[in-house]
Short mmCIF file of C-alpha atoms in Angstrom, two decimals:
data_model
loop_
_atom_site.label_atom_id
_atom_site.label_comp_id
_atom_site.label_asym_id
_atom_site.label_seq_id
_atom_site.Cartn_x
_atom_site.Cartn_y
_atom_site.Cartn_z
CA MET A 692 -21.85 70.67 -37.17
CA TYR A 693 -20.08 67.26 -39.77
CA ARG A 694 -22.68 65.05 -40.44
CA LYS A 695 -20.82 61.30 -41.25
CA THR A 696 -21.70 60.68 -44.63
CA GLN A 697 -23.28 57.32 -44.89
CA GLU A 698 -22.11 53.45 -46.11
CA LYS A 699 -24.07 53.04 -49.12
CA ARG A 700 -26.05 49.48 -48.87
CA THR A 701 -25.03 46.58 -50.87
CA GLU A 702 -28.07 43.76 -51.82
CA ILE A 703 -26.35 40.24 -51.71
CA ALA A 704 -28.76 39.75 -55.28
CA ASP A 705 -26.17 42.43 -56.35
CA LEU A 706 -23.66 40.14 -56.10
CA GLY A 707 -25.41 36.34 -56.41
CA GLU A 708 -23.96 33.34 -54.69
CA PHE A 709 -20.45 33.20 -56.09
CA GLY A 710 -19.73 36.61 -56.06
CA LEU A 711 -21.01 36.81 -52.00
CA ILE A 712 -18.97 33.19 -51.89
CA LYS A 713 -15.07 35.45 -53.34
CA HIS A 714 -16.28 38.82 -51.52
CA LEU A 715 -16.62 36.95 -47.72
CA SER A 716 -13.16 34.60 -49.10
CA LYS A 717 -11.02 37.61 -49.02
CA TYR A 718 -11.10 37.78 -45.15
CA VAL A 719 -10.35 34.19 -45.38
CA GLU A 720 -6.28 33.52 -44.01
CA ILE A 721 -5.21 29.99 -43.82
CA ASN A 722 -3.15 29.73 -40.29
CA ASN A 723 -2.35 25.96 -41.02
CA GLU A 724 0.40 23.13 -43.49
CA SER A 725 -2.22 21.42 -43.59
CA THR A 726 -4.83 23.12 -45.51
CA LEU A 727 -4.01 22.19 -48.92
CA LYS A 728 -6.50 23.56 -50.11
CA GLY A 729 -9.56 26.04 -48.56
CA ILE A 730 -12.42 27.63 -50.39
CA GLY A 731 -12.53 28.12 -54.67
CA ASP A 732 -13.77 24.47 -55.64
CA ASP A 733 -15.58 22.17 -55.07
CA ALA A 734 -13.91 20.47 -51.32
CA ALA A 735 -10.85 21.67 -48.69
CA VAL A 736 -8.63 19.27 -49.00
CA ILE A 737 -7.09 18.45 -45.37
CA LYS A 738 -3.14 16.82 -45.46
CA SER A 739 -3.45 13.59 -43.98
CA ASP A 740 -1.40 10.37 -44.73
CA GLU A 741 -1.75 8.66 -47.12
CA ARG A 742 -4.32 10.11 -48.60
CA GLU A 743 -5.44 14.03 -47.93
CA MET A 744 -8.31 14.11 -47.03
CA LEU A 745 -11.83 16.35 -48.36
CA ILE A 746 -14.37 18.14 -46.88
CA SER A 747 -17.53 19.57 -48.46
CA THR A 748 -20.99 20.67 -46.88
CA ASP A 749 -24.07 21.47 -48.82
CA LEU A 750 -27.37 23.38 -46.81
CA LEU A 751 -30.22 22.66 -48.43
CA ILE A 752 -33.72 25.33 -47.18
CA GLU A 753 -37.26 24.24 -47.69
CA GLY A 754 -38.44 26.86 -50.23
CA VAL A 755 -35.40 27.81 -51.91
CA HIS A 756 -34.17 24.77 -53.18
CA PHE A 757 -36.58 22.69 -52.95
CA ASP A 758 -40.94 22.02 -52.86
CA LEU A 759 -41.60 19.59 -50.79
CA SER A 760 -45.38 19.79 -52.76
CA TYR A 761 -43.63 17.40 -55.65
CA THR A 762 -40.39 15.86 -53.55
CA PRO A 763 -40.78 13.22 -51.48
CA LEU A 764 -38.79 12.54 -48.76
CA LYS A 765 -37.09 9.81 -49.64
CA HIS A 766 -36.67 11.22 -53.06
CA LEU A 767 -35.07 14.70 -50.79
CA GLY A 768 -33.39 12.61 -48.41
CA TYR A 769 -31.52 10.41 -51.35
CA LYS A 770 -30.64 13.38 -53.87
CA ALA A 771 -28.97 15.63 -50.57
CA VAL A 772 -26.70 12.50 -50.38
CA VAL A 773 -26.21 11.94 -53.85
CA VAL A 774 -24.66 15.95 -54.81
CA ASN A 775 -21.76 15.82 -51.59
CA VAL A 776 -20.86 12.81 -53.35
CA SER A 777 -21.03 14.11 -56.60
CA ASP A 778 -18.00 17.21 -55.29
CA ILE A 779 -15.20 15.23 -53.89
CA ALA A 780 -16.25 12.51 -56.93
CA ALA A 781 -15.90 16.20 -59.13
CA MET A 782 -12.33 16.59 -57.20
CA ASN A 783 -11.18 12.71 -58.42
CA GLY A 784 -11.77 11.11 -54.83
CA VAL A 785 -14.36 9.03 -53.40
CA ALA A 786 -16.73 10.08 -50.59
CA GLU A 787 -16.61 7.80 -47.21
CA GLN A 788 -18.23 8.99 -44.13
CA ILE A 789 -21.43 12.40 -44.04
CA THR A 790 -22.92 14.37 -41.27
CA VAL A 791 -26.64 15.34 -42.07
CA CYS A 792 -27.88 17.70 -40.24
CA VAL A 793 -31.91 18.68 -39.98
CA ALA A 794 -33.86 21.82 -38.48
CA ILE A 795 -37.32 20.93 -38.71
CA SER A 796 -40.77 22.46 -37.52
CA ASN A 797 -43.94 21.13 -35.46
CA ARG A 798 -45.70 20.15 -39.09
CA PHE A 799 -43.74 17.14 -39.38
CA SER A 800 -43.95 14.34 -37.77
CA LEU A 801 -41.64 11.09 -36.84
CA GLN A 802 -43.18 9.06 -39.94
CA ALA A 803 -42.10 12.46 -42.15
CA LEU A 804 -38.82 12.12 -40.69
CA GLU A 805 -37.72 8.86 -40.32
CA GLU A 806 -38.46 8.94 -44.34
CA LEU A 807 -35.68 10.69 -45.03
CA TYR A 808 -33.62 9.53 -43.34
CA GLU A 809 -34.63 6.36 -45.89
CA GLY A 810 -33.48 8.67 -47.82
CA ILE A 811 -30.17 9.07 -47.19
CA ASN A 812 -29.47 5.09 -45.52
CA MET A 813 -30.95 4.15 -49.32
CA ALA A 814 -27.73 6.75 -51.02
CA CYS A 815 -25.42 6.01 -48.61
CA LYS A 816 -25.53 2.26 -48.68
CA LYS A 817 -25.46 3.02 -52.83
CA TYR A 818 -21.77 5.23 -52.81
CA LYS A 819 -20.58 3.56 -49.17
CA VAL A 820 -20.28 5.87 -47.82
CA ASP A 821 -20.70 6.32 -43.83
CA PHE A 822 -23.84 7.64 -41.59
CA VAL A 823 -21.22 9.06 -38.80
CA GLY A 824 -23.20 11.49 -37.30
CA GLY A 825 -25.64 14.90 -36.78
CA ASP A 826 -27.67 17.09 -35.28
CA THR A 827 -31.35 17.56 -35.20
CA SER A 828 -33.18 20.96 -34.63
CA THR A 829 -35.52 23.08 -33.55
CA SER A 830 -37.36 25.94 -37.47
CA THR A 831 -39.60 28.07 -36.72
CA SER A 832 -40.29 27.92 -41.25
CA GLY A 833 -40.09 24.49 -42.12
CA LEU A 834 -37.17 21.99 -43.39
CA PHE A 835 -32.93 22.09 -43.61
CA LEU A 836 -31.07 20.31 -44.38
CA SER A 837 -26.89 20.36 -43.94
CA LEU A 838 -24.75 18.04 -44.86
CA THR A 839 -20.99 17.05 -44.90
CA VAL A 840 -19.52 14.76 -46.86
CA ILE A 841 -16.31 13.63 -46.52
CA GLY A 842 -13.48 11.49 -48.48
CA ARG A 843 -10.10 10.83 -49.82
CA ALA A 844 -7.57 10.73 -52.56
CA LYS A 845 -3.59 10.61 -52.80
CA ASN A 846 -2.53 13.96 -53.80
CA GLU A 847 -1.24 13.01 -56.60
CA ASP A 848 -5.02 11.90 -58.31
CA ILE A 849 -6.88 14.81 -56.44
CA THR A 850 -8.21 17.04 -59.61
CA TYR A 851 -9.39 21.32 -59.20
CA ARG A 852 -11.03 23.71 -61.20
CA SER A 853 -7.72 25.62 -61.86
CA ALA A 854 -5.58 23.14 -63.92
CA ALA A 855 -7.29 23.05 -67.48
CA ASN A 856 -3.99 23.65 -70.26
CA GLU A 857 -4.36 25.40 -73.75
CA ASP A 858 -5.59 23.16 -76.02
CA ASP A 859 -6.65 20.53 -73.89
CA LEU A 860 -10.43 19.20 -75.20
CA ILE A 861 -13.07 19.13 -73.49
CA PHE A 862 -15.50 16.40 -72.23
CA VAL A 863 -19.31 15.77 -70.83
CA SER A 864 -20.49 13.27 -68.59
CA GLY A 865 -24.40 12.17 -69.70
CA ASN A 866 -26.27 14.35 -70.69
CA LEU A 867 -27.29 17.95 -70.26
CA GLY A 868 -31.15 19.69 -69.73
CA ALA A 869 -32.95 16.75 -68.44
CA ALA A 870 -32.93 17.16 -64.19
CA TYR A 871 -34.41 21.59 -65.73
CA MET A 872 -36.86 20.21 -67.67
CA GLY A 873 -37.48 17.53 -65.30
CA LEU A 874 -38.49 20.81 -62.75
CA LEU A 875 -40.27 23.18 -65.35
CA LEU A 876 -42.74 19.78 -65.94
CA LEU A 877 -43.33 19.45 -61.99
CA GLU A 878 -43.87 22.93 -61.33
CA ARG A 879 -45.93 23.74 -64.68
CA GLU A 880 -48.36 20.82 -62.79
CA LYS A 881 -47.88 22.38 -59.34
CA LYS A 882 -50.12 25.25 -60.98
CA VAL A 883 -52.37 24.09 -62.45
CA TYR A 884 -53.01 21.36 -59.08
CA GLU A 885 -53.21 25.12 -57.50
CA ALA A 886 -55.34 26.76 -59.42
CA ASP A 887 -57.78 23.11 -59.67
CA PRO A 888 -57.68 20.78 -56.58
CA SER A 889 -59.59 18.55 -58.55
CA MET A 890 -56.75 18.46 -61.59
CA GLN A 891 -54.32 15.29 -61.39
CA PRO A 892 -50.69 16.10 -62.15
CA ASP A 893 -50.06 14.83 -65.87
CA LEU A 894 -46.54 13.10 -66.21
CA GLU A 895 -47.61 10.04 -67.35
CA GLY A 896 -44.24 8.87 -70.07
CA ASN A 897 -41.82 11.65 -69.11
CA ASP A 898 -40.41 9.19 -66.27
CA TYR A 899 -36.64 9.77 -67.03
CA ILE A 900 -36.14 13.59 -66.66
CA LEU A 901 -38.50 13.31 -63.70
CA GLU A 902 -35.60 11.06 -62.30
CA ARG A 903 -32.90 13.10 -63.33
CA MET A 904 -34.69 16.08 -61.00
CA LEU A 905 -35.40 14.42 -57.85
CA LYS A 906 -33.30 11.34 -57.76
CA PRO A 907 -29.97 12.75 -59.97
CA GLU A 908 -26.47 10.68 -60.04
CA ALA A 909 -23.32 10.86 -58.80
CA ARG A 910 -20.96 9.84 -61.53
CA THR A 911 -18.37 8.26 -59.63
CA ASP A 912 -19.15 5.81 -62.18
CA ILE A 913 -16.99 7.58 -64.12
CA ILE A 914 -13.53 8.64 -61.67
CA SER A 915 -13.33 4.20 -61.84
CA LEU A 916 -13.74 4.32 -65.96
CA LEU A 917 -11.24 7.08 -66.82
CA LYS A 918 -8.98 6.06 -63.99
CA SER A 919 -9.11 1.96 -65.63
CA LYS A 920 -7.99 3.91 -68.95
CA GLY A 921 -5.32 5.17 -67.06
CA VAL A 922 -5.93 8.98 -67.51
CA LYS A 923 -5.88 12.05 -64.69
CA PRO A 924 -8.70 14.88 -65.84
CA SER A 925 -6.26 18.07 -65.87
CA ALA A 926 -9.70 20.20 -64.61
CA MET A 927 -13.28 19.02 -63.16
CA ILE A 928 -15.81 20.02 -61.67
CA ASP A 929 -20.12 18.76 -61.02
CA ILE A 930 -22.41 20.29 -63.76
CA SER A 931 -24.69 21.96 -60.59
CA ASP A 932 -25.80 25.12 -61.72
CA GLY A 933 -25.64 24.12 -65.54
CA LEU A 934 -22.64 23.81 -67.86
CA ALA A 935 -22.25 27.46 -68.79
CA SER A 936 -22.01 28.85 -64.99
CA GLU A 937 -19.43 25.33 -64.58
CA LEU A 938 -17.10 25.95 -67.73
CA LEU A 939 -16.69 29.19 -66.98
CA HIS A 940 -15.69 28.31 -63.94
CA ILE A 941 -12.99 26.03 -64.76
CA CYS A 942 -11.45 29.30 -67.47
CA HIS A 943 -11.68 32.35 -64.36
CA ASP A 944 -9.79 29.97 -62.08
CA SER A 945 -7.13 27.93 -64.70
CA GLU A 946 -7.14 31.47 -66.31
CA VAL A 947 -8.41 29.73 -69.33
CA GLY A 948 -10.37 31.01 -72.91
CA CYS A 949 -12.86 27.85 -74.12
CA ALA A 950 -14.82 26.95 -77.38
CA ILE A 951 -17.60 24.70 -77.23
CA TYR A 952 -19.73 23.60 -80.39
CA THR A 953 -23.28 23.76 -80.21
CA GLU A 954 -23.68 20.12 -81.89
CA LYS A 955 -21.39 17.91 -79.06
CA ILE A 956 -23.44 19.47 -76.88
CA PRO A 957 -24.89 15.64 -75.32
CA ILE A 958 -28.84 16.86 -75.04
CA ASP A 959 -31.56 13.22 -74.20
CA PRO A 960 -34.40 13.75 -76.49
CA ALA A 961 -36.61 13.73 -73.69
CA THR A 962 -35.00 16.49 -73.32
CA VAL A 963 -36.13 17.40 -76.68
CA ILE A 964 -39.56 16.86 -77.15
CA MET A 965 -39.89 18.68 -73.48
CA ALA A 966 -39.13 21.74 -74.10
CA GLU A 967 -41.30 21.33 -77.54
CA THR A 968 -44.04 21.62 -75.44
CA PHE A 969 -41.70 25.10 -73.51
CA LYS A 970 -41.41 26.06 -77.19
CA MET A 971 -37.83 25.97 -75.69
CA ASP A 972 -34.55 25.92 -76.79
CA PRO A 973 -33.50 22.42 -75.46
CA LEU A 974 -29.89 24.38 -75.31
CA ILE A 975 -30.47 26.10 -73.16
CA ALA A 976 -31.61 23.99 -70.54
CA ALA A 977 -28.75 22.38 -70.37
CA LEU A 978 -26.22 25.54 -70.81
CA SER A 979 -28.40 27.09 -67.68
CA GLY A 980 -30.42 24.52 -66.53
CA GLY A 981 -28.63 22.89 -63.81
CA GLU A 982 -28.85 20.01 -61.19
CA ASP A 983 -27.64 17.53 -64.03
CA TYR A 984 -25.05 16.61 -61.69
CA GLU A 985 -22.30 15.57 -64.72
CA LEU A 986 -18.74 15.71 -64.93
CA LEU A 987 -17.16 18.17 -66.98
CA PHE A 988 -13.79 17.70 -67.14
CA THR A 989 -10.34 18.24 -69.46
CA ILE A 990 -7.87 15.80 -70.37
CA LYS A 991 -4.23 16.19 -71.98
CA GLN A 992 -5.34 16.11 -76.47
CA ILE A 993 -2.50 12.49 -75.95
CA ASP A 994 -4.58 11.46 -73.79
CA PHE A 995 -7.72 11.07 -76.02
CA GLU A 996 -7.30 7.59 -78.07
CA LYS A 997 -7.48 6.74 -74.86
CA ILE A 998 -11.23 7.27 -73.96
CA LYS A 999 -12.28 8.56 -77.27
CA ASN A 1000 -14.81 4.84 -77.17
CA LEU A 1001 -16.59 5.21 -73.66
CA SER A 1002 -20.24 6.05 -74.89
CA GLU A 1003 -20.95 7.25 -71.45
CA ILE A 1004 -18.08 11.12 -71.72
CA SER A 1005 -18.64 13.20 -74.95
CA PRO A 1006 -16.30 15.02 -76.50
CA ILE A 1007 -17.75 19.08 -76.80
CA GLY A 1008 -14.13 21.44 -77.20
CA HIS A 1009 -11.54 22.64 -76.54
CA ILE A 1010 -9.23 25.26 -73.84
CA THR A 1011 -8.20 28.22 -75.66
CA HIS A 1012 -5.60 31.07 -74.39
CA LYS A 1013 -7.58 33.25 -72.23
CA ASN A 1014 -7.56 36.27 -74.31
CA GLY A 1015 -9.70 34.69 -76.81
CA GLY A 1016 -12.26 33.72 -74.55
CA CYS A 1017 -14.98 31.87 -73.47
CA ASN A 1018 -17.95 30.65 -76.81
CA LEU A 1019 -20.12 29.44 -77.98
CA ILE A 1020 -19.04 28.10 -81.03
CA SER A 1021 -23.45 27.33 -83.15
CA SER A 1022 -23.26 24.78 -86.40
CA GLY A 1023 -22.69 27.70 -88.86
CA GLY A 1024 -19.40 28.67 -87.41
CA THR A 1025 -20.90 31.76 -85.50
CA SER A 1026 -19.26 32.34 -82.44
CA ILE A 1027 -21.93 33.93 -79.18
CA PRO A 1028 -20.22 34.36 -75.59
CA ILE A 1029 -20.69 32.62 -73.20
CA THR A 1030 -22.24 33.79 -70.31
CA ALA A 1031 -23.74 32.37 -66.31
CA GLN A 1032 -27.35 31.72 -66.49
CA GLY A 1033 -27.79 29.10 -64.32
CA TRP A 1034 -29.58 28.52 -60.95
CA ASP A 1035 -28.61 30.95 -58.01
CA ALA A 1036 -29.30 31.14 -54.72
CA PHE A 1037 -29.73 34.53 -54.38
CA LEU A 1038 -31.42 35.41 -57.37
CA ASN A 1039 -33.64 32.85 -58.19
CA LYS A 1040 -36.72 32.22 -55.83
#
């Protein structure tokens, strides 16, 4: 009598978030001509009459994506909207509507929920997004948020991750690494408080990095700025999981390589100071920290003259042939392969 061989169990953590998405996507079929882009970018693209519809969804779970011991509910509501608006901006579109689903345990009062929704409404007002619906439910453990954002863009304006070309220039908006340093500071002070509740958090003088973590902004201004200069990025993504991870997404989807330069990566002085406190190279925060919600994009070389004097964006490298790989070039000229060590929901617990 033969015993059936038991299939080996595969742990989700072995795949990671993006490996899991790629694996599950193998079973997805597109059945409608109206679906122009499905899984695999910052938003799905659905065919519409005048402007295509862009749709993106995010799930935020207490204890995984946020810690309420140092995250005010108003800030959480605001940030939840921002991260979704950022996805639409990364497609070179404009967010117009949003739905919010919330599951709460009985430890939350009506006043707490009102504070959360106050933050949601503040962000909707700032980004001119209509809050059009959602759902509420009870939870047996903690707070869960699921937001779906709907945006619009003309078909010819939509920017995907998969259209970067060899010799394109690589740009980022703003500066990188600040949100991660804000997170490290908050986590440090939380541990101090847990060890001795009489101790007050030492957060003075760190407003910038704390705001970057707790109340980021979507760079919709960059989308408007580029359009005003007549520049359409060839590829684009928002930086939620760290520069290295997002850059590898663009290179993988576009089937290209890249070279970026350490001295070109913009890092705020406040980030450098806090990194020194933690005895960390600030470059690590910029490459792998995540939650900056800046935009990473590529442009054709002929467009460089149009935007070279803009202080809001920085050139950090260029796209190369696929065979060259993805590399970080040090100030001394040493080439180091870029690896993705950014935030992963299944690995960062």
